């Protein structure tokens, strides 16, 4: 079973000053600026400048993939946990151990 993790490149965070500078160049509210630039706008006079903004290019992802063998994740079948004669659960790994309960006792006077 494969799991894929995606993380944003730190380069996109470094582009935040460009976002602020470009916002100050426009005579719009911040919401209008964001909708104009990140809402799928067409090419305009400052297209090259727009492409310098964070998250405008698709090359900002690093992908890591790793595999976990299914045998380590597969649960035990129910028939292996239940004694067919008494219909009781044989696996007591779900219950707490009395070994650790000795640690949590009130102090004793000597």
PDB file of C-alpha atoms in Angstrom:
ATOM      1  CA  UNK A   1       0.000   0.000   0.000  1.00  0.00           C
ATOM      2  CA  UNK A   2       1.540   3.332  -1.007  1.00  0.00           C
ATOM      3  CA  UNK A   3       1.141   6.647   0.737  1.00  0.00           C
ATOM      4  CA  UNK A   4       2.112   9.902  -0.951  1.00  0.00           C
ATOM      5  CA  UNK A   5       2.989  13.007   1.007  1.00  0.00           C
ATOM      6  CA  UNK A   6       3.208  16.404  -0.668  1.00  0.00           C
ATOM      7  CA  UNK A   7       4.906  19.403   0.847  1.00  0.00           C
ATOM      8  CA  UNK A   8       5.139  22.930  -0.381  1.00  0.00           C
ATOM      9  CA  UNK A   9       8.578  24.075  -1.322  1.00  0.00           C
ATOM     10  CA  UNK A  10      10.109  26.702   0.927  1.00  0.00           C
ATOM     11  CA  UNK A  11      10.709  28.783  -2.208  1.00  0.00           C
ATOM     12  CA  UNK A  12       7.003  29.661  -2.258  1.00  0.00           C
ATOM     13  CA  UNK A  13       7.257  31.128   1.233  1.00  0.00           C
ATOM     14  CA  UNK A  14      10.214  33.214   0.112  1.00  0.00           C
ATOM     15  CA  UNK A  15       8.009  34.725  -2.621  1.00  0.00           C
ATOM     16  CA  UNK A  16       5.663  36.388  -0.106  1.00  0.00           C
ATOM     17  CA  UNK A  17       7.462  39.784  -0.333  1.00  0.00           C
ATOM     18  CA  UNK A  18       6.817  39.716  -4.096  1.00  0.00           C
ATOM     19  CA  UNK A  19       3.121  39.192  -3.337  1.00  0.00           C
ATOM     20  CA  UNK A  20       3.076  42.235  -1.049  1.00  0.00           C
ATOM     21  CA  UNK A  21       4.981  44.413  -3.540  1.00  0.00           C
ATOM     22  CA  UNK A  22       2.719  43.398  -6.415  1.00  0.00           C
ATOM     23  CA  UNK A  23      -0.386  44.036  -4.303  1.00  0.00           C
ATOM     24  CA  UNK A  24       0.853  47.562  -3.567  1.00  0.00           C
ATOM     25  CA  UNK A  25       1.309  48.145  -7.323  1.00  0.00           C
ATOM     26  CA  UNK A  26      -2.395  47.461  -7.923  1.00  0.00           C
ATOM     27  CA  UNK A  27      -5.192  49.855  -7.003  1.00  0.00           C
ATOM     28  CA  UNK A  28      -7.569  47.157  -5.705  1.00  0.00           C
ATOM     29  CA  UNK A  29      -8.676  45.705  -2.417  1.00  0.00           C
ATOM     30  CA  UNK A  30      -6.755  42.650  -1.255  1.00  0.00           C
ATOM     31  CA  UNK A  31      -9.722  40.383  -2.010  1.00  0.00           C
ATOM     32  CA  UNK A  32     -10.043  41.752  -5.554  1.00  0.00           C
ATOM     33  CA  UNK A  33      -6.285  41.333  -6.015  1.00  0.00           C
ATOM     34  CA  UNK A  34      -6.410  37.683  -4.902  1.00  0.00           C
ATOM     35  CA  UNK A  35      -9.431  36.891  -7.092  1.00  0.00           C
ATOM     36  CA  UNK A  36      -7.805  38.598 -10.081  1.00  0.00           C
ATOM     37  CA  UNK A  37      -4.498  36.750  -9.747  1.00  0.00           C
ATOM     38  CA  UNK A  38      -5.529  33.388  -8.323  1.00  0.00           C
ATOM     39  CA  UNK A  39      -8.987  33.092  -9.854  1.00  0.00           C
ATOM     40  CA  UNK A  40      -7.769  31.993 -13.283  1.00  0.00           C
ATOM     41  CA  UNK A  41      -7.176  35.337 -14.962  1.00  0.00           C
ATOM     42  CA  UNK A  42      -6.125  35.708 -18.591  1.00  0.00           C
ATOM     43  CA  UNK A  43      -2.794  37.056 -19.808  1.00  0.00           C
ATOM     44  CA  UNK A  44      -2.432  40.765 -19.292  1.00  0.00           C
ATOM     45  CA  UNK A  45       0.344  43.373 -19.424  1.00  0.00           C
ATOM     46  CA  UNK A  46       2.034  42.181 -16.220  1.00  0.00           C
ATOM     47  CA  UNK A  47       1.740  38.438 -16.857  1.00  0.00           C
ATOM     48  CA  UNK A  48       5.459  37.823 -16.277  1.00  0.00           C
ATOM     49  CA  UNK A  49       5.253  39.638 -12.949  1.00  0.00           C
ATOM     50  CA  UNK A  50       2.134  37.620 -12.040  1.00  0.00           C
ATOM     51  CA  UNK A  51       3.997  34.362 -12.634  1.00  0.00           C
ATOM     52  CA  UNK A  52       6.531  35.365  -9.957  1.00  0.00           C
ATOM     53  CA  UNK A  53       3.820  35.289  -7.282  1.00  0.00           C
ATOM     54  CA  UNK A  54       3.698  32.354  -4.850  1.00  0.00           C
ATOM     55  CA  UNK A  55       1.784  29.255  -5.964  1.00  0.00           C
ATOM     56  CA  UNK A  56       1.400  30.453  -9.571  1.00  0.00           C
ATOM     57  CA  UNK A  57       3.552  27.738 -11.114  1.00  0.00           C
ATOM     58  CA  UNK A  58       2.958  24.024 -10.723  1.00  0.00           C
ATOM     59  CA  UNK A  59       6.570  23.160  -9.997  1.00  0.00           C
ATOM     60  CA  UNK A  60       6.375  23.919  -6.291  1.00  0.00           C
ATOM     61  CA  UNK A  61       5.752  20.377  -5.057  1.00  0.00           C
ATOM     62  CA  UNK A  62       8.093  17.765  -3.701  1.00  0.00           C
ATOM     63  CA  UNK A  63       6.556  14.311  -3.545  1.00  0.00           C
ATOM     64  CA  UNK A  64       7.690  11.543  -1.211  1.00  0.00           C
ATOM     65  CA  UNK A  65       6.316   8.035  -1.557  1.00  0.00           C
ATOM     66  CA  UNK A  66       6.857   5.073   0.710  1.00  0.00           C
ATOM     67  CA  UNK A  67       5.387   1.614   1.009  1.00  0.00           C
ATOM     68  CA  UNK A  68       4.026  -0.135   4.071  1.00  0.00           C
ATOM     69  CA  UNK A  69       3.637  -3.878   3.605  1.00  0.00           C
ATOM     70  CA  UNK A  70       0.026  -4.953   3.962  1.00  0.00           C
ATOM     71  CA  UNK A  71       1.017  -7.902   6.164  1.00  0.00           C
ATOM     72  CA  UNK A  72       1.915  -5.493   8.984  1.00  0.00           C
ATOM     73  CA  UNK A  73      -1.401  -3.709   8.737  1.00  0.00           C
ATOM     74  CA  UNK A  74      -3.755  -6.640   8.276  1.00  0.00           C
ATOM     75  CA  UNK A  75      -5.900  -7.349  11.348  1.00  0.00           C
ATOM     76  CA  UNK A  76      -6.176 -10.822  12.783  1.00  0.00           C
ATOM     77  CA  UNK A  77      -9.165 -12.775  11.515  1.00  0.00           C
ATOM     78  CA  UNK A  78     -12.036 -12.979  13.993  1.00  0.00           C
ATOM     79  CA  UNK A  79     -11.872 -16.762  14.013  1.00  0.00           C
ATOM     80  CA  UNK A  80      -8.330 -16.578  15.438  1.00  0.00           C
ATOM     81  CA  UNK A  81      -9.512 -14.427  18.356  1.00  0.00           C
ATOM     82  CA  UNK A  82     -12.567 -16.435  19.407  1.00  0.00           C
ATOM     83  CA  UNK A  83     -12.371 -19.858  21.027  1.00  0.00           C
ATOM     84  CA  UNK A  84     -14.936 -21.920  19.075  1.00  0.00           C
ATOM     85  CA  UNK A  85     -15.863 -24.015  22.154  1.00  0.00           C
ATOM     86  CA  UNK A  86     -16.550 -21.268  24.674  1.00  0.00           C
ATOM     87  CA  UNK A  87     -17.092 -18.276  22.342  1.00  0.00           C
ATOM     88  CA  UNK A  88     -14.771 -16.173  24.495  1.00  0.00           C
ATOM     89  CA  UNK A  89     -12.077 -13.865  23.230  1.00  0.00           C
ATOM     90  CA  UNK A  90      -8.689 -15.539  23.648  1.00  0.00           C
ATOM     91  CA  UNK A  91      -6.479 -12.557  22.779  1.00  0.00           C
ATOM     92  CA  UNK A  92      -6.116 -10.405  25.891  1.00  0.00           C
ATOM     93  CA  UNK A  93      -3.871  -7.792  24.257  1.00  0.00           C
ATOM     94  CA  UNK A  94      -6.780  -5.324  24.339  1.00  0.00           C
ATOM     95  CA  UNK A  95      -6.881  -5.357  28.148  1.00  0.00           C
ATOM     96  CA  UNK A  96      -4.541  -3.406  30.376  1.00  0.00           C
ATOM     97  CA  UNK A  97      -1.821  -5.207  32.233  1.00  0.00           C
ATOM     98  CA  UNK A  98      -1.722  -5.366  36.029  1.00  0.00           C
ATOM     99  CA  UNK A  99       2.042  -4.966  35.827  1.00  0.00           C
ATOM    100  CA  UNK A 100       1.751  -1.207  35.296  1.00  0.00           C
ATOM    101  CA  UNK A 101      -0.967  -0.715  37.886  1.00  0.00           C
ATOM    102  CA  UNK A 102       1.586  -1.256  40.683  1.00  0.00           C
ATOM    103  CA  UNK A 103       3.297   1.993  39.736  1.00  0.00           C
ATOM    104  CA  UNK A 104       0.174   4.096  40.300  1.00  0.00           C
ATOM    105  CA  UNK A 105      -0.485   3.518  43.984  1.00  0.00           C
ATOM    106  CA  UNK A 106      -0.840   6.039  46.788  1.00  0.00           C
ATOM    107  CA  UNK A 107       2.228   6.680  48.906  1.00  0.00           C
ATOM    108  CA  UNK A 108       2.706   4.313  51.818  1.00  0.00           C
ATOM    109  CA  UNK A 109       3.834   5.401  55.245  1.00  0.00           C
ATOM    110  CA  UNK A 110       6.884   3.658  56.613  1.00  0.00           C
TER     111      UNK A 110
END
